[in-house]
mmCIF file of C-alpha atoms in Angstrom:
data_model
loop_
_atom_site.group_PDB
_atom_site.id
_atom_site.type_symbol
_atom_site.label_atom_id
_atom_site.label_comp_id
_atom_site.label_asym_id
_atom_site.label_seq_id
_atom_site.Cartn_x
_atom_site.Cartn_y
_atom_site.Cartn_z
ATOM 1 C CA MET A 1 -54.508 51.118 49.832
ATOM 2 C CA ASN A 2 -54.866 52.587 53.319
ATOM 3 C CA ILE A 3 -56.146 49.340 54.794
ATOM 4 C CA ILE A 4 -53.044 47.568 53.448
ATOM 5 C CA PHE A 5 -50.842 50.067 55.270
ATOM 6 C CA TYR A 6 -52.617 49.510 58.583
ATOM 7 C CA LEU A 7 -52.682 45.725 58.193
ATOM 8 C CA ALA A 8 -48.980 45.594 57.394
ATOM 9 C CA ALA A 9 -48.194 47.930 60.298
ATOM 10 C CA ALA A 10 -50.143 45.693 62.680
ATOM 11 C CA VAL A 11 -48.325 42.598 61.393
ATOM 12 C CA ALA A 12 -44.979 44.360 61.826
ATOM 13 C CA ILE A 13 -45.724 45.342 65.420
ATOM 14 C CA VAL A 14 -47.040 41.898 66.409
ATOM 15 C CA ALA A 15 -44.100 40.116 64.769
ATOM 16 C CA THR A 16 -41.620 42.444 66.492
ATOM 17 C CA LEU A 17 -43.347 41.828 69.814
ATOM 18 C CA LEU A 18 -42.863 38.105 69.257
ATOM 19 C CA VAL A 19 -39.173 38.679 68.379
ATOM 20 C CA VAL A 20 -38.695 40.445 71.689
ATOM 21 C CA THR A 21 -40.343 37.687 73.737
ATOM 22 C CA ARG A 22 -39.040 34.507 72.056
ATOM 23 C CA LEU A 23 -36.484 32.397 73.900
ATOM 24 C CA ASN A 24 -35.238 30.412 70.919
ATOM 25 C CA ALA A 25 -32.903 32.472 68.714
ATOM 26 C CA VAL A 26 -34.036 30.835 65.460
ATOM 27 C CA HIS A 27 -37.710 31.467 66.240
ATOM 28 C CA ALA A 28 -36.952 35.115 66.989
ATOM 29 C CA LEU A 29 -35.029 35.359 63.716
ATOM 30 C CA LEU A 30 -37.928 33.972 61.674
ATOM 31 C CA TYR A 31 -40.361 36.385 63.321
ATOM 32 C CA LEU A 32 -37.975 39.232 62.572
ATOM 33 C CA ILE A 33 -38.019 38.224 58.888
ATOM 34 C CA VAL A 34 -41.844 38.404 58.978
ATOM 35 C CA SER A 35 -41.589 41.844 60.579
ATOM 36 C CA LEU A 36 -39.147 43.063 57.910
ATOM 37 C CA LEU A 37 -41.390 41.792 55.104
ATOM 38 C CA ALA A 38 -44.348 43.632 56.671
ATOM 39 C CA VAL A 39 -42.267 46.808 56.866
ATOM 40 C CA ALA A 40 -41.439 46.329 53.166
ATOM 41 C CA VAL A 41 -45.190 46.324 52.430
ATOM 42 C CA VAL A 42 -45.490 49.531 54.454
ATOM 43 C CA PHE A 43 -42.754 51.098 52.316
ATOM 44 C CA TYR A 44 -44.558 50.032 49.154
ATOM 45 C CA THR A 45 -47.837 51.585 50.249
ATOM 46 C CA LEU A 46 -46.012 54.807 51.153
ATOM 47 C CA GLY A 47 -44.792 55.118 47.551
ATOM 48 C CA ALA A 48 -41.260 53.731 47.904
ATOM 49 C CA PRO A 49 -41.184 50.525 45.803
ATOM 50 C CA PHE A 50 -37.385 50.597 45.306
ATOM 51 C CA VAL A 51 -36.720 50.736 49.025
ATOM 52 C CA ALA A 52 -39.314 48.003 49.594
ATOM 53 C CA ALA A 53 -37.390 45.719 47.230
ATOM 54 C CA LEU A 54 -34.093 46.567 48.961
ATOM 55 C CA GLU A 55 -35.656 45.848 52.350
ATOM 56 C CA VAL A 56 -36.564 42.342 51.171
ATOM 57 C CA ILE A 57 -33.280 41.647 49.381
ATOM 58 C CA ILE A 58 -30.747 43.102 51.816
ATOM 59 C CA TYR A 59 -32.453 43.143 55.229
ATOM 60 C CA ALA A 60 -34.663 40.054 55.060
ATOM 61 C CA GLY A 61 -32.224 38.311 52.707
ATOM 62 C CA ALA A 62 -28.563 39.070 53.287
ATOM 63 C CA ILE A 63 -28.456 40.340 56.877
ATOM 64 C CA MET A 64 -30.787 37.671 58.258
ATOM 65 C CA VAL A 65 -28.796 34.961 56.434
ATOM 66 C CA LEU A 66 -25.711 36.253 58.261
ATOM 67 C CA PHE A 67 -27.540 35.773 61.560
ATOM 68 C CA VAL A 68 -28.630 32.264 60.558
ATOM 69 C CA PHE A 69 -25.023 31.357 59.655
ATOM 70 C CA VAL A 70 -23.684 32.599 62.978
ATOM 71 C CA ILE A 71 -26.371 30.761 64.966
ATOM 72 C CA MET A 72 -25.520 27.611 63.012
ATOM 73 C CA MET A 73 -21.774 28.060 63.658
ATOM 74 C CA LEU A 74 -22.373 28.562 67.385
ATOM 75 C CA ASN A 75 -24.221 25.217 67.438
ATOM 76 C CA LEU A 76 -26.141 26.084 70.585
ATOM 77 C CA GLY A 77 -28.297 22.989 70.994
ATOM 78 C CA PRO A 78 -31.477 22.453 73.031
ATOM 79 C CA GLN A 79 -30.054 23.616 76.371
ATOM 80 C CA ALA A 80 -29.701 27.175 75.004
ATOM 81 C CA THR A 81 -33.449 27.774 75.393
ATOM 82 C CA GLU A 82 -33.268 26.691 79.027
ATOM 83 C CA THR A 83 -30.355 29.056 79.640
ATOM 84 C CA GLU A 84 -32.315 31.853 77.995
ATOM 85 C CA ARG A 85 -35.315 31.105 80.191
ATOM 86 C CA GLY A 86 -33.089 31.434 83.242
ATOM 87 C CA TRP A 87 -31.909 34.835 81.998
ATOM 88 C CA ALA A 88 -35.411 36.128 81.233
ATOM 89 C CA GLU A 89 -36.384 37.085 84.765
ATOM 90 C CA PRO A 90 -39.456 39.351 85.012
ATOM 91 C CA GLU A 91 -37.706 41.818 87.308
ATOM 92 C CA LEU A 92 -34.988 42.173 84.687
ATOM 93 C CA TRP A 93 -37.608 43.286 82.172
ATOM 94 C CA PHE A 94 -39.733 45.450 84.453
ATOM 95 C CA GLY A 95 -37.463 48.494 84.738
ATOM 96 C CA PRO A 96 -36.523 48.896 81.052
ATOM 97 C CA ALA A 97 -40.099 48.169 79.905
ATOM 98 C CA LEU A 98 -41.551 50.742 82.296
ATOM 99 C CA LEU A 99 -39.066 53.471 81.369
ATOM 100 C CA CYS A 100 -39.362 52.791 77.631
ATOM 101 C CA GLY A 101 -43.152 52.779 77.992
ATOM 102 C CA VAL A 102 -43.034 56.251 79.543
ATOM 103 C CA LEU A 103 -40.806 57.531 76.725
ATOM 104 C CA LEU A 104 -43.020 55.919 74.075
ATOM 105 C CA GLY A 105 -46.085 57.526 75.645
ATOM 106 C CA GLU A 106 -44.416 60.929 75.423
ATOM 107 C CA VAL A 107 -43.456 60.368 71.789
ATOM 108 C CA ILE A 108 -46.999 59.273 70.897
ATOM 109 C CA TYR A 109 -48.451 62.304 72.663
ATOM 110 C CA LEU A 110 -46.095 64.698 70.869
ATOM 111 C CA ILE A 111 -46.668 63.126 67.441
ATOM 112 C CA LEU A 112 -50.442 63.238 67.842
ATOM 113 C CA ARG A 113 -50.330 66.861 69.032
ATOM 114 C CA MET A 114 -48.306 68.362 66.204
ATOM 115 C CA PRO A 115 -49.891 69.176 62.829
ATOM 116 C CA THR A 116 -48.276 66.750 60.385
ATOM 117 C CA GLY A 117 -50.598 66.384 57.364
ATOM 118 C CA THR A 118 -50.975 63.276 55.247
ATOM 119 C CA THR A 119 -48.603 61.458 52.954
ATOM 120 C CA LEU A 120 -48.837 62.312 49.265
ATOM 121 C CA ALA A 121 -50.003 59.540 46.957
ATOM 122 C CA ARG A 122 -46.894 59.965 44.827
ATOM 123 C CA VAL A 123 -44.390 57.273 43.902
ATOM 124 C CA GLY A 124 -40.685 57.965 44.266
ATOM 125 C CA THR A 125 -39.399 55.952 41.311
ATOM 126 C CA PRO A 126 -36.013 54.184 41.354
ATOM 127 C CA GLU A 127 -34.864 56.629 38.673
ATOM 128 C CA GLN A 128 -35.502 59.606 40.957
ATOM 129 C CA VAL A 129 -33.725 57.835 43.816
ATOM 130 C CA GLY A 130 -30.703 57.160 41.609
ATOM 131 C CA VAL A 131 -30.543 60.740 40.345
ATOM 132 C CA ALA A 132 -30.645 62.041 43.922
ATOM 133 C CA LEU A 133 -28.126 59.441 45.110
ATOM 134 C CA TYR A 134 -25.517 60.299 42.467
ATOM 135 C CA GLY A 135 -26.295 64.016 42.435
ATOM 136 C CA PRO A 136 -26.532 65.881 45.740
ATOM 137 C CA TYR A 137 -25.679 62.810 47.834
ATOM 138 C CA LEU A 138 -22.549 61.702 45.946
ATOM 139 C CA LEU A 139 -20.298 62.382 48.943
ATOM 140 C CA GLY A 140 -22.563 60.191 51.072
ATOM 141 C CA VAL A 141 -22.185 57.341 48.591
ATOM 142 C CA GLU A 142 -18.392 57.623 48.761
ATOM 143 C CA LEU A 143 -18.493 57.628 52.559
ATOM 144 C CA ALA A 144 -20.801 54.586 52.516
ATOM 145 C CA SER A 145 -18.305 52.720 50.320
ATOM 146 C CA LEU A 146 -15.522 53.591 52.771
ATOM 147 C CA LEU A 147 -17.699 52.340 55.639
ATOM 148 C CA LEU A 148 -18.356 49.059 53.852
ATOM 149 C CA LEU A 149 -14.625 48.614 53.194
ATOM 150 C CA ALA A 150 -13.903 49.242 56.867
ATOM 151 C CA GLY A 151 -16.598 46.744 57.817
ATOM 152 C CA LEU A 152 -15.117 44.159 55.456
ATOM 153 C CA VAL A 153 -11.595 44.564 56.836
ATOM 154 C CA GLY A 154 -12.875 44.595 60.412
ATOM 155 C CA ALA A 155 -14.954 41.452 59.962
ATOM 156 C CA TYR A 156 -11.998 39.659 58.329
ATOM 157 C CA HIS A 157 -9.635 40.668 61.101
ATOM 158 C CA LEU A 158 -12.035 39.673 63.861
ATOM 159 C CA GLY A 159 -13.138 36.497 62.146
ATOM 160 C CA ARG A 160 -9.735 34.834 61.779
ATOM 161 C CA ARG A 161 -8.504 32.542 64.505
ATOM 162 C CA ALA A 162 -5.882 33.733 66.965
ATOM 163 C CA PRO A 163 -2.450 32.175 66.289
ATOM 164 C CA HIS A 164 -2.143 30.532 69.712
ATOM 165 C CA GLU A 165 -5.456 28.736 69.350
ATOM 166 C CA GLU A 166 -4.547 26.898 66.185
ATOM 167 C CA PRO A 167 -0.866 26.934 65.105
ATOM 168 C CA GLY A 168 -0.541 27.254 61.361
ATOM 169 C CA GLY A 169 -4.192 28.165 60.942
ATOM 170 C CA GLY A 170 -5.189 31.622 59.782
ATOM 171 C CA VAL A 171 -2.681 34.249 58.756
ATOM 172 C CA MET B 1 -50.606 54.578 46.915
ATOM 173 C CA ALA B 2 -51.886 55.230 50.400
ATOM 174 C CA THR B 3 -52.708 58.664 51.782
ATOM 175 C CA VAL B 4 -52.444 57.920 55.486
ATOM 176 C CA PRO B 5 -51.726 60.612 58.093
ATOM 177 C CA VAL B 6 -47.959 60.824 58.375
ATOM 178 C CA ALA B 7 -48.399 60.702 62.156
ATOM 179 C CA HIS B 8 -49.410 57.051 61.830
ATOM 180 C CA GLY B 9 -46.196 56.217 59.990
ATOM 181 C CA LEU B 10 -44.212 57.990 62.693
ATOM 182 C CA LEU B 11 -46.193 56.126 65.385
ATOM 183 C CA LEU B 12 -45.286 52.819 63.732
ATOM 184 C CA ALA B 13 -41.625 53.855 63.776
ATOM 185 C CA GLY B 14 -41.884 54.893 67.433
ATOM 186 C CA VAL B 15 -43.498 51.649 68.557
ATOM 187 C CA LEU B 16 -40.955 49.510 66.678
ATOM 188 C CA PHE B 17 -38.086 51.552 68.120
ATOM 189 C CA ALA B 18 -39.434 51.214 71.660
ATOM 190 C CA LEU B 19 -39.795 47.447 71.275
ATOM 191 C CA GLY B 20 -36.201 47.220 70.056
ATOM 192 C CA LEU B 21 -35.022 49.386 72.948
ATOM 193 C CA VAL B 22 -36.786 47.211 75.533
ATOM 194 C CA ALA B 23 -35.241 44.093 74.002
ATOM 195 C CA LEU B 24 -31.779 45.682 73.976
ATOM 196 C CA LEU B 25 -32.027 46.655 77.647
ATOM 197 C CA GLY B 26 -33.719 43.502 78.915
ATOM 198 C CA ARG B 27 -31.770 40.766 77.144
ATOM 199 C CA ARG B 28 -28.494 39.226 78.210
ATOM 200 C CA ASN B 29 -27.878 37.190 75.059
ATOM 201 C CA VAL B 30 -25.561 38.955 72.583
ATOM 202 C CA ILE B 31 -27.387 37.596 69.544
ATOM 203 C CA PHE B 32 -30.699 39.009 70.776
ATOM 204 C CA MET B 33 -29.056 42.341 71.498
ATOM 205 C CA LEU B 34 -27.787 42.538 67.908
ATOM 206 C CA LEU B 35 -31.287 41.671 66.672
ATOM 207 C CA ALA B 36 -32.664 44.499 68.826
ATOM 208 C CA VAL B 37 -30.217 46.939 67.236
ATOM 209 C CA GLU B 38 -31.437 45.812 63.812
ATOM 210 C CA ILE B 39 -35.047 46.450 64.866
ATOM 211 C CA MET B 40 -34.143 49.952 66.022
ATOM 212 C CA LEU B 41 -32.241 50.827 62.819
ATOM 213 C CA ASN B 42 -35.164 49.580 60.763
ATOM 214 C CA ALA B 43 -37.575 51.711 62.812
ATOM 215 C CA ALA B 44 -35.459 54.780 62.076
ATOM 216 C CA GLY B 45 -35.739 53.895 58.383
ATOM 217 C CA VAL B 46 -39.539 53.743 58.674
ATOM 218 C CA ALA B 47 -39.548 57.273 60.074
ATOM 219 C CA PHE B 48 -37.411 58.516 57.154
ATOM 220 C CA ILE B 49 -39.657 56.880 54.542
ATOM 221 C CA ALA B 50 -42.806 58.275 56.187
ATOM 222 C CA ALA B 51 -41.342 61.767 56.308
ATOM 223 C CA GLY B 52 -40.204 61.483 52.681
ATOM 224 C CA ALA B 53 -43.710 60.423 51.651
ATOM 225 C CA ARG B 54 -45.109 63.473 53.465
ATOM 226 C CA TRP B 55 -43.259 65.862 51.149
ATOM 227 C CA GLY B 56 -43.265 63.666 48.054
ATOM 228 C CA ARG B 57 -39.478 63.740 47.773
ATOM 229 C CA VAL B 58 -36.950 60.919 47.480
ATOM 230 C CA ASP B 59 -34.485 62.208 50.096
ATOM 231 C CA GLY B 60 -36.058 59.929 52.698
ATOM 232 C CA GLN B 61 -35.378 56.928 50.493
ATOM 233 C CA VAL B 62 -31.754 58.002 49.980
ATOM 234 C CA MET B 63 -31.337 58.254 53.747
ATOM 235 C CA PHE B 64 -32.786 54.776 54.109
ATOM 236 C CA LEU B 65 -30.142 53.467 51.697
ATOM 237 C CA PHE B 66 -27.441 54.935 53.942
ATOM 238 C CA ILE B 67 -29.060 53.343 57.007
ATOM 239 C CA LEU B 68 -29.125 50.025 55.137
ATOM 240 C CA THR B 69 -25.412 50.309 54.328
ATOM 241 C CA MET B 70 -24.565 51.126 57.915
ATOM 242 C CA ALA B 71 -26.662 48.237 59.205
ATOM 243 C CA ALA B 72 -24.876 45.817 56.878
ATOM 244 C CA ALA B 73 -21.415 47.004 57.998
ATOM 245 C CA GLU B 74 -22.479 47.003 61.658
ATOM 246 C CA VAL B 75 -23.923 43.517 61.583
ATOM 247 C CA SER B 76 -20.899 41.986 59.849
ATOM 248 C CA VAL B 77 -18.484 43.395 62.423
ATOM 249 C CA GLY B 78 -20.907 42.654 65.262
ATOM 250 C CA LEU B 79 -21.353 39.023 64.324
ATOM 251 C CA ALA B 80 -17.595 38.554 63.917
ATOM 252 C CA LEU B 81 -17.256 39.950 67.454
ATOM 253 C CA VAL B 82 -19.929 37.522 68.689
ATOM 254 C CA LEU B 83 -18.003 34.587 67.212
ATOM 255 C CA GLN B 84 -14.749 35.735 68.850
ATOM 256 C CA PHE B 85 -16.580 36.296 72.144
ATOM 257 C CA TYR B 86 -18.086 32.818 72.046
ATOM 258 C CA ASN B 87 -14.744 31.228 71.165
ATOM 259 C CA ARG B 88 -13.102 32.876 74.174
ATOM 260 C CA THR B 89 -15.802 32.558 76.827
ATOM 261 C CA ARG B 90 -17.980 29.641 75.618
ATOM 262 C CA THR B 91 -21.103 31.594 76.504
ATOM 263 C CA LEU B 92 -23.314 34.274 74.952
ATOM 264 C CA ASP B 93 -23.910 36.094 78.248
ATOM 265 C CA VAL B 94 -22.761 39.703 77.918
ATOM 266 C CA ASP B 95 -21.980 39.762 81.642
ATOM 267 C CA ALA B 96 -19.080 37.400 80.905
ATOM 268 C CA ALA B 97 -17.335 40.148 78.930
ATOM 269 C CA THR B 98 -15.600 41.694 81.912
ATOM 270 C CA SER B 99 -11.972 41.724 80.768
ATOM 271 C CA MET B 100 -10.185 43.269 77.824
ATOM 272 C CA LYS B 101 -7.430 41.493 75.881
ATOM 273 C CA GLY B 102 -8.325 38.248 77.600
#
């Protein structure tokens, strides 16, 4: 099972690297879906099958479909890749990449230095997750529902057309 | 189920987060910046799951559910903002967003 974890982790990192470097938005999106599926395999090997299923259904399914819809609605066309190439100047990437590399090196050093132990080969079943979710974390669930309602109202308000753009359209 | 050192799970989360951070700082396209935020949220989830697997408890998974909810709400509002931004400026360059109430 360990080799599956490392393989999936390597796939996730490579796919994410490709997401970061692609110029075409749809290509980046498809690589991100591969990365999310690999992370779902990682979750499964770590003993979290319920979360692995949610990762596939909600992240790789619903959220990525939202991105695909928006890219389709924007209707960017072939010149978008050229524009993106013009924006992707190496000097624009150098500073952030260098600074983030330094921070990542520090994080890796600190993680490898501290005594952490190994993961337990124990499965957190969906039943246990549900009991915890509706027991000690009930307030969190209520807050999450409020957040989703706010997101729904916000997306509806932002998504409608302004009255001066299209008289009679929208509310 | 795997018994990997939990440090390796945390390293995976760190590398994914750093990649997302570089993309967020280096890109000028709003769509790619939203994708980078998704990568970073997902990396935080990986850290929670790895830490939960270390202690054999489900609290990490519960936290991941909350992250998932927040990501869904964030992306719906964010994409609606992207559509409005594109309708007003006809570009996806974040540098074009220089005025409020345009």
